PDB file of C-alpha atoms in Angstrom:
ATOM      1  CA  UNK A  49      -0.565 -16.018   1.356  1.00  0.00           C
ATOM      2  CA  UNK A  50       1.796 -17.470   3.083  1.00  0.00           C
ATOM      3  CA  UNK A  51       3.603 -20.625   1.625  1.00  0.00           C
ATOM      4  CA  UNK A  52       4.262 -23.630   4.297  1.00  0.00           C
ATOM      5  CA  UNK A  53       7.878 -23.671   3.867  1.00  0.00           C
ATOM      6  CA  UNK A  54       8.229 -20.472   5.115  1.00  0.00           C
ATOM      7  CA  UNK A  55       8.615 -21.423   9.342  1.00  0.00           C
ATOM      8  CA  UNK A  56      11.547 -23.597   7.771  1.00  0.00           C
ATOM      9  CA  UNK A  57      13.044 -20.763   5.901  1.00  0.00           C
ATOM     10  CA  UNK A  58      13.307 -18.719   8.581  1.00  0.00           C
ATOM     11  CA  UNK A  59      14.443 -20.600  10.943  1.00  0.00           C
ATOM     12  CA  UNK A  60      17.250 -22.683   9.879  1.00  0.00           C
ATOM     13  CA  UNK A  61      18.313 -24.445  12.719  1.00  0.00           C
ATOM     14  CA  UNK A  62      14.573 -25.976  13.376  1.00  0.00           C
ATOM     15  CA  UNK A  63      14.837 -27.095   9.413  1.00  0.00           C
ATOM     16  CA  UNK A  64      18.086 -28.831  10.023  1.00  0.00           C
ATOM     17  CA  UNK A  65      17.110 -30.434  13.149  1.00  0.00           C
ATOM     18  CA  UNK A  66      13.464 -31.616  11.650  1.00  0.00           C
ATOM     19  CA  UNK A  67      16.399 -32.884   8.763  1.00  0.00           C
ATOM     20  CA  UNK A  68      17.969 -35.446  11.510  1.00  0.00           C
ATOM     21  CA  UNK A  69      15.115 -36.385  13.131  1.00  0.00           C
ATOM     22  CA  UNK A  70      13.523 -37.300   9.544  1.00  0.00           C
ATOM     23  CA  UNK A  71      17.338 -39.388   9.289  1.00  0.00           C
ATOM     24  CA  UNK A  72      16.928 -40.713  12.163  1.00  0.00           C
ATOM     25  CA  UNK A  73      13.659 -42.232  11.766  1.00  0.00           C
ATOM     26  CA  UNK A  74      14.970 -43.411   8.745  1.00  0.00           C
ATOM     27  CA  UNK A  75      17.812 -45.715  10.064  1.00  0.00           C
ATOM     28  CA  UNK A  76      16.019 -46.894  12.545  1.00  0.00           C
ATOM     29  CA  UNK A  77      13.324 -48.456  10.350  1.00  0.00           C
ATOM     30  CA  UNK A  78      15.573 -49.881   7.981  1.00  0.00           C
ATOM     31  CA  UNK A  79      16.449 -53.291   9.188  1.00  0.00           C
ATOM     32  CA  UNK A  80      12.549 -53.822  10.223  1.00  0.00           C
ATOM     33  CA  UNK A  81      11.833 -53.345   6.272  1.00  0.00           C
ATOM     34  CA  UNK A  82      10.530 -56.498   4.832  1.00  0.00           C
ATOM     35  CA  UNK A  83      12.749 -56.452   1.474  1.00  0.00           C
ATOM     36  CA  UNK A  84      11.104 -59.700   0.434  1.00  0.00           C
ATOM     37  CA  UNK A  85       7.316 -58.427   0.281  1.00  0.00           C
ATOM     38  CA  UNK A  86       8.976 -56.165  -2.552  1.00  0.00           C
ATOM     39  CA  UNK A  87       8.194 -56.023  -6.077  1.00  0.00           C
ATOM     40  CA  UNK A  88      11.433 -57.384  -8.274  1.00  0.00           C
ATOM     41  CA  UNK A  89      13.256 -54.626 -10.141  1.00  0.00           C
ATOM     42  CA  UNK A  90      16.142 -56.677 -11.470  1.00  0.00           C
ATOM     43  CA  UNK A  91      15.429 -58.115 -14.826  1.00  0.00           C
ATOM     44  CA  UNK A  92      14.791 -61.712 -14.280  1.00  0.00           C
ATOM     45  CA  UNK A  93      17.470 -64.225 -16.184  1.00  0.00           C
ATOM     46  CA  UNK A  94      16.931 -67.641 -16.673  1.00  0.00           C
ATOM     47  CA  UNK A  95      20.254 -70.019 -18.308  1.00  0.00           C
ATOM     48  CA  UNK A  96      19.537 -73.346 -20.344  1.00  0.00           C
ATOM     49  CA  UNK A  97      22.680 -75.458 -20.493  1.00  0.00           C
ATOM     50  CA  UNK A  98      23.034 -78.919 -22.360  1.00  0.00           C
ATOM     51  CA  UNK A  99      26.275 -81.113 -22.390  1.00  0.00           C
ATOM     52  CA  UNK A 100      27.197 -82.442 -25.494  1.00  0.00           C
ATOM     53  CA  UNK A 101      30.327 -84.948 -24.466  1.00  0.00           C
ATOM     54  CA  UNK A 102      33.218 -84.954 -27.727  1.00  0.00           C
ATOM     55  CA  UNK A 103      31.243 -82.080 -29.725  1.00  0.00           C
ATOM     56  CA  UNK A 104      33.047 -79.230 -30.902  1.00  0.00           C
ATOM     57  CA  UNK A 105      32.215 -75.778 -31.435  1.00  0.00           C
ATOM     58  CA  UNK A 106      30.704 -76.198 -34.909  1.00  0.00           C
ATOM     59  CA  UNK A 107      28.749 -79.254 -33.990  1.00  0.00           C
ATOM     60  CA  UNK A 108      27.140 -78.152 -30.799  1.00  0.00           C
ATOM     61  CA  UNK A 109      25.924 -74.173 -32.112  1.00  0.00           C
ATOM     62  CA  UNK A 110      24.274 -76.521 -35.118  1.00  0.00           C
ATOM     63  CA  UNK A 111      22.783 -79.737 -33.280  1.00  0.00           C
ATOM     64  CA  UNK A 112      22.074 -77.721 -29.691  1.00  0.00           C
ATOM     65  CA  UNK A 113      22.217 -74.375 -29.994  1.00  0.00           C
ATOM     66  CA  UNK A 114      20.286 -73.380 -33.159  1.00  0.00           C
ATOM     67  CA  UNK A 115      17.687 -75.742 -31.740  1.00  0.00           C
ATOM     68  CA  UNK A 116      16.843 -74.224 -28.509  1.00  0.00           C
ATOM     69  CA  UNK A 117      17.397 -70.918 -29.855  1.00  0.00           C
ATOM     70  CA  UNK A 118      14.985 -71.281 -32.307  1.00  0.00           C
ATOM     71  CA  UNK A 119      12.301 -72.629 -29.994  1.00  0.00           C
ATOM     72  CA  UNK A 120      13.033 -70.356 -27.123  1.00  0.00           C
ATOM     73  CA  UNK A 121      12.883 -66.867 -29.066  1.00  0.00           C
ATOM     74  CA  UNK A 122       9.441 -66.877 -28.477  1.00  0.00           C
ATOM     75  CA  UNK A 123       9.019 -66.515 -25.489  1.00  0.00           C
ATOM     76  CA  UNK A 124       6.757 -64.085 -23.410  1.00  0.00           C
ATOM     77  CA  UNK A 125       8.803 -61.078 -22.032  1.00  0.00           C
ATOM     78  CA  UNK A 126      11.805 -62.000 -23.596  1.00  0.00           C
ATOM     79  CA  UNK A 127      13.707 -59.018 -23.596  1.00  0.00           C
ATOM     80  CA  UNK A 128      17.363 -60.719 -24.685  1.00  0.00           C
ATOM     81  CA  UNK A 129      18.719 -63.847 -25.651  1.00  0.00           C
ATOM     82  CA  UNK A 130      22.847 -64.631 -25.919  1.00  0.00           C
ATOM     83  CA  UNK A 131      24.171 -68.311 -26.123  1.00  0.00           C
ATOM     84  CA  UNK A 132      27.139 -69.769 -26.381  1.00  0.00           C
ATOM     85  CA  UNK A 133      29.061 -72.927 -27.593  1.00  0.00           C
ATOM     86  CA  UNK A 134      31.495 -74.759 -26.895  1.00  0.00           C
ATOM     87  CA  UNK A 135      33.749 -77.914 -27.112  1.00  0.00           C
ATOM     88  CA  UNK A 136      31.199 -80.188 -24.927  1.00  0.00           C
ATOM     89  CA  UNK A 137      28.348 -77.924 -24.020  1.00  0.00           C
ATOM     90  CA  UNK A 138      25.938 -75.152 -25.075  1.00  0.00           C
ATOM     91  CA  UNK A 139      24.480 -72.505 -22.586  1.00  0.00           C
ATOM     92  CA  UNK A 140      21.805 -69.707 -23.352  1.00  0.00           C
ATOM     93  CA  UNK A 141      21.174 -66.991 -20.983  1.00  0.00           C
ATOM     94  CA  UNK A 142      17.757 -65.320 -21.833  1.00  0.00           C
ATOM     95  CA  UNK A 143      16.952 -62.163 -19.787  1.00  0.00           C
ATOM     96  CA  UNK A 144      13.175 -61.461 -19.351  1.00  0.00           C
ATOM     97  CA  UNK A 145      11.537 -57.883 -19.323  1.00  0.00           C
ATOM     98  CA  UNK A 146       9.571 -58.176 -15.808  1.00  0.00           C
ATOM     99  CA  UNK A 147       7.236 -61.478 -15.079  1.00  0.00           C
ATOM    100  CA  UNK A 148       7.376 -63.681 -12.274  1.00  0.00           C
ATOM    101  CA  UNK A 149      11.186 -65.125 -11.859  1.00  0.00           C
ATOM    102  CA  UNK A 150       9.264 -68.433 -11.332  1.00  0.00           C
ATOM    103  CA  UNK A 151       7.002 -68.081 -14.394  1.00  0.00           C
ATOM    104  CA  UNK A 152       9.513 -67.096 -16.921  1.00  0.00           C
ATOM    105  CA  UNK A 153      11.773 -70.303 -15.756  1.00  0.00           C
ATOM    106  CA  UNK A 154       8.710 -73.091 -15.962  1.00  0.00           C
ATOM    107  CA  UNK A 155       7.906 -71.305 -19.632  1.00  0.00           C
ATOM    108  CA  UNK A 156      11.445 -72.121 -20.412  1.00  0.00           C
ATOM    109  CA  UNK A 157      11.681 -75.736 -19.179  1.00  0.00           C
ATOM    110  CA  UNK A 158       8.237 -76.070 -21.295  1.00  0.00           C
ATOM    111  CA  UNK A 159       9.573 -74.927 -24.269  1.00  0.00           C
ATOM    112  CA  UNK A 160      13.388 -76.867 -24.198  1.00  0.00           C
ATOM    113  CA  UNK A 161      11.405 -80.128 -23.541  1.00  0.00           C
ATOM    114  CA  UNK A 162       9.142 -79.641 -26.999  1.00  0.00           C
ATOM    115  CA  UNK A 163      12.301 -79.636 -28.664  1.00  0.00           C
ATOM    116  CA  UNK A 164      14.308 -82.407 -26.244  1.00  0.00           C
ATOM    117  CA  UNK A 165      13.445 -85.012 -29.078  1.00  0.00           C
ATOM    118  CA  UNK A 166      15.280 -82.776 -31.895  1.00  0.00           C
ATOM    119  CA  UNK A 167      18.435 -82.801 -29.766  1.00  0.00           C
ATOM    120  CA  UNK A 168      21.268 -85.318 -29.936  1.00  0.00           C
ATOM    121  CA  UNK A 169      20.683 -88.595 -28.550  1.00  0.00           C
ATOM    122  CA  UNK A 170      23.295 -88.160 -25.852  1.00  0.00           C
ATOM    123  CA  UNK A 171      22.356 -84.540 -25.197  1.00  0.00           C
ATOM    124  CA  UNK A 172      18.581 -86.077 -24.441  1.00  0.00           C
ATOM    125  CA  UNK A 173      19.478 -88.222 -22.468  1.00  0.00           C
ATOM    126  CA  UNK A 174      21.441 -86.152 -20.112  1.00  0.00           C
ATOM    127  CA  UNK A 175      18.464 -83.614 -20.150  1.00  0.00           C
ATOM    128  CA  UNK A 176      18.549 -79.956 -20.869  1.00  0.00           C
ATOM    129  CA  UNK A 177      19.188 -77.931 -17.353  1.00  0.00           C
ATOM    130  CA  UNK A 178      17.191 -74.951 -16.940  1.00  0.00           C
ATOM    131  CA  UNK A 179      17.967 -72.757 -14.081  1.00  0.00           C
ATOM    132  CA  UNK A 180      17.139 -68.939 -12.684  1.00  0.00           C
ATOM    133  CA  UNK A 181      20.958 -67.245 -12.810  1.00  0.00           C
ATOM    134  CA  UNK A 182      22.450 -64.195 -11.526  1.00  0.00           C
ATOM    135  CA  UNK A 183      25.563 -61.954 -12.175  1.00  0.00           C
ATOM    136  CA  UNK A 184      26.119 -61.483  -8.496  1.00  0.00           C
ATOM    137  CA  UNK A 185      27.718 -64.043  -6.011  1.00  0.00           C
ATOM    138  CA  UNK A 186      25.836 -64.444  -3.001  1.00  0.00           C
ATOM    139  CA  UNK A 187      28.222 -66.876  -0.813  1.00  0.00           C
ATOM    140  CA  UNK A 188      31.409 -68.443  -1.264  1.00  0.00           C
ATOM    141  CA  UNK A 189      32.012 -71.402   0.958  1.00  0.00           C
ATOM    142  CA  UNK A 190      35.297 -73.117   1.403  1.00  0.00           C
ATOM    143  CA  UNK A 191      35.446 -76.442   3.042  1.00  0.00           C
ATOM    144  CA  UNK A 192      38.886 -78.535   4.856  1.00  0.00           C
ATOM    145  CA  UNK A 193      38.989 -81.275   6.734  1.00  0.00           C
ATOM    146  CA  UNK A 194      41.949 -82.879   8.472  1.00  0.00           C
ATOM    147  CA  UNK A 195      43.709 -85.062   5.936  1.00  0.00           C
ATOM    148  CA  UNK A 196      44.512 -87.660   8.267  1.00  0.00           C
ATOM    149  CA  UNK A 197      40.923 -88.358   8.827  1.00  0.00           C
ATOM    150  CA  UNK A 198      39.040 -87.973   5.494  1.00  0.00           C
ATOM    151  CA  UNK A 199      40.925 -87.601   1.992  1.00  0.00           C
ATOM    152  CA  UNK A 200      40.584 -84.977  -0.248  1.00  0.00           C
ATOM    153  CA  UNK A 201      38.690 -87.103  -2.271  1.00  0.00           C
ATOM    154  CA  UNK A 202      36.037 -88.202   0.429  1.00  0.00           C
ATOM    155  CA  UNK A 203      35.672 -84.564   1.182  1.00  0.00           C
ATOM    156  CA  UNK A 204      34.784 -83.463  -2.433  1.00  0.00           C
ATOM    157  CA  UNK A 205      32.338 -86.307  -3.476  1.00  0.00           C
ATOM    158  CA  UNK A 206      30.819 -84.963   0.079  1.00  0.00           C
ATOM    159  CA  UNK A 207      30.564 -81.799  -0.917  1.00  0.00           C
ATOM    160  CA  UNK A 208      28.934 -82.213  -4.242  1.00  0.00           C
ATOM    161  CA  UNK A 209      26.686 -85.401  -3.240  1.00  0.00           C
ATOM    162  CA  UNK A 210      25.591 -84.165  -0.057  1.00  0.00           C
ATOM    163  CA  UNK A 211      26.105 -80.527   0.554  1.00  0.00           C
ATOM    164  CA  UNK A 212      25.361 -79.151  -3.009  1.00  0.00           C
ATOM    165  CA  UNK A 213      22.216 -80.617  -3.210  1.00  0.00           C
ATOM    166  CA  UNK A 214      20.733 -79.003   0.038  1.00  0.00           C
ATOM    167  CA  UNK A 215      22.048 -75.558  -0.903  1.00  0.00           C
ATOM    168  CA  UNK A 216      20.315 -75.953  -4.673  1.00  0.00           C
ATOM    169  CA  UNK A 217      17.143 -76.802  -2.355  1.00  0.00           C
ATOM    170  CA  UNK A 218      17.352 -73.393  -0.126  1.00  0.00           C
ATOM    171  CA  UNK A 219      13.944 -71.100  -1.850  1.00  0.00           C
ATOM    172  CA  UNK A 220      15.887 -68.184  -3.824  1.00  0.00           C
ATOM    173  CA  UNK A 221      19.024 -70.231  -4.712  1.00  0.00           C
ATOM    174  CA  UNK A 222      19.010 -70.073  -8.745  1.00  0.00           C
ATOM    175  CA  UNK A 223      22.352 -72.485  -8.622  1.00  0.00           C
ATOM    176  CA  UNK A 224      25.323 -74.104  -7.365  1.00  0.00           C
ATOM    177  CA  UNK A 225      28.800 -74.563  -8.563  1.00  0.00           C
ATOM    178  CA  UNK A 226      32.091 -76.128  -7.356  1.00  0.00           C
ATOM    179  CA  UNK A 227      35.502 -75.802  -7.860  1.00  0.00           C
ATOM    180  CA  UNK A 228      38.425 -77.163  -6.424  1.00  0.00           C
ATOM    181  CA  UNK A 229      38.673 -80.487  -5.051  1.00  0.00           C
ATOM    182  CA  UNK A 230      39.882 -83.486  -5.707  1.00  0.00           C
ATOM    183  CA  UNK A 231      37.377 -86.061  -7.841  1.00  0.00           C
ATOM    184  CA  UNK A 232      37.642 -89.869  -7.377  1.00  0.00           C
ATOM    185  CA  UNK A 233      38.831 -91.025 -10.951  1.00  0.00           C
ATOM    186  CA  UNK A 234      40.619 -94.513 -12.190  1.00  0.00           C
ATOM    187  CA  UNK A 235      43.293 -95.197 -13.934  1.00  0.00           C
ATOM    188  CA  UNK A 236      43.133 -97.921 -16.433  1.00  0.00           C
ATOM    189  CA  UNK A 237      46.491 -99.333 -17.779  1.00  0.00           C
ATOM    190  CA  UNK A 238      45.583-101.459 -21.050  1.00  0.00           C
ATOM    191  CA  UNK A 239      47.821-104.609 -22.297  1.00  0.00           C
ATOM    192  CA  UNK A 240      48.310-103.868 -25.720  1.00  0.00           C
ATOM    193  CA  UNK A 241      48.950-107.849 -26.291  1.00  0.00           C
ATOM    194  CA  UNK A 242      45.822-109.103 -24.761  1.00  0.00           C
ATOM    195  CA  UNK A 243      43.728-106.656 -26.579  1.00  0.00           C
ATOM    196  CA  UNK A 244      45.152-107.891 -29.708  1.00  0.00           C
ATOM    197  CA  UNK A 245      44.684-111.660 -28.802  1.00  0.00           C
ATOM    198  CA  UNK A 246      40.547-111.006 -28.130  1.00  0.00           C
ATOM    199  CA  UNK A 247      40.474-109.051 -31.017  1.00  0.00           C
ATOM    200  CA  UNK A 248      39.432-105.587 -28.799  1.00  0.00           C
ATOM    201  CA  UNK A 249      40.719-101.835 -29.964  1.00  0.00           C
ATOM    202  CA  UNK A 250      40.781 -98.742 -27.294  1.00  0.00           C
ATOM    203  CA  UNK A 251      37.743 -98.052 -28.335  1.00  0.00           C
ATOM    204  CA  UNK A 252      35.789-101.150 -27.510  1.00  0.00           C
ATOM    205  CA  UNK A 253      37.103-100.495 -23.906  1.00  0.00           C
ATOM    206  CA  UNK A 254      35.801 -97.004 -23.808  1.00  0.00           C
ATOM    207  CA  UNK A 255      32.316 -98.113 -24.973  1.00  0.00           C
ATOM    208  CA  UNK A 256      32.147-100.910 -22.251  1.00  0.00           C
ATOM    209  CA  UNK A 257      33.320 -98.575 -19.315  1.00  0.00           C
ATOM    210  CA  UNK A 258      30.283 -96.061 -20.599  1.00  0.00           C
ATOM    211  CA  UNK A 259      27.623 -98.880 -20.711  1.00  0.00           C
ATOM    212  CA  UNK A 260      28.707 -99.667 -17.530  1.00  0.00           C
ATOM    213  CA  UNK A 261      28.811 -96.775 -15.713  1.00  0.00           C
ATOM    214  CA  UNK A 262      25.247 -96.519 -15.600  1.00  0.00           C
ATOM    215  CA  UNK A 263      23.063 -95.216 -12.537  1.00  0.00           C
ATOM    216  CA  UNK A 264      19.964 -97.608 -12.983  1.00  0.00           C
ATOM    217  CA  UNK A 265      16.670 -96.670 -11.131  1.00  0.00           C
ATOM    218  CA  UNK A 266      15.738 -98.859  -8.847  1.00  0.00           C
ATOM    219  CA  UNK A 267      11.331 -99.711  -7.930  1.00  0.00           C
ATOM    220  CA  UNK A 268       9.777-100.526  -4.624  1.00  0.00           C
ATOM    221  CA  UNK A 269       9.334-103.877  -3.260  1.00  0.00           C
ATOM    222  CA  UNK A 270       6.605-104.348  -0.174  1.00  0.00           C
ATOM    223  CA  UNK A 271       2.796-105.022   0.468  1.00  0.00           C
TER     224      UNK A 271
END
């Protein structure tokens, strides 16, 4: 009986040129294949990050960290969780075992905001951020501007008020971070002599500029 690879064995150049044409075909087709109508394979990450402003190390891992860990190791399809703290901040990266991308980040947010009440009044306030991450880098933008129209500064807080927040809008982005850049900052040069005649320490300064720096949100007005 005779075995359907045997026109290909003997004849070797019609095998090698079926080969190519099979190649061909194949390069051709690529760039019309619809990559995004493809199942995920990557393992789908999600990072939870809280800011904890004068905390160190010790304090964070046991007001923060222990918390969301604790609530968050339950999750469906969790495959592996690994968090780390630090002077000011906590992050968690949990890595799911398959599941919608999508899914697996709302089931996060659920679960950090059962436990936002446990957390640090200052840490609750700020909110816990809960994003879809990745190893890889997909773009790196840099961004100039002549510096005898617009100052560094004017070119930064553009960057992060305006452009950053349409990039974190694009469908697929999981975040955005900057670096670089000048940020508009003040310098405050205190009178030790009139703080001692009102009867006012460092500290009561530092409180007052944090009360007042304060984004309040504003209601509607109309018919």
């Amino acid at each position: 009986m005779r075995s359907i690879s045997d026109p290909f064995l003997k004849r070797p150049v019609f095998t090698l040129v079926c080969s190519l044409l099979v190649v061909l075909a194949g390069l051709v087709a690529l760039p019309a294949l619809q990559v995004e109508n493809l199942p995920p394979i990557a393992p789908s990450r999600v990072t939870v990050r809280a800011n904890y402003p004068g905390a160190n190390p010790e304090v964070v891992e046991q007001g923060v960290t222990a918390i969301l860990e604790k609530q968050l190791n339950g999750l469906e399809r969790l495959d592996t969780i690994r968090s780390t703290s630090s002077a000011n901040g906590s992050s968690i990266t949990l890595n799911f075992d398959g599941g919608s991308p999508e899914l697996n980040q709302i089931n996060t947010q659920n679960e950090a905001a059962v436990v936002n009440r446990l957390l640090p009044s200052i840490v609750a306030r700020q909110g816990v951020q809960v994003r879809r991450s990745s190893d890889d880098v997909l773009m790196v933008l840099s961004f100039g501007a002549d510096r005898r129209v617009y100052r560094d500064t004017f070119l930064s807080g553009w960057v992060d008020q305006v452009v950053r927040d349409r990039i974190q809008r694009v469908p697929g982005v999981g975040s955005v971070s900057l670096s670089g850049g000048n940020s508009l900052a003040f310098r405050l040069w205190l009178d030790p002599w009139r703080l001692e005649e009102r009867g006012l320490t460092i500290g009561d300064v530092r409180t007052a500029l944090q009360q007042q720096n304060v984004l309040a949100a504003l209601g509607q007005s109309g018919d």
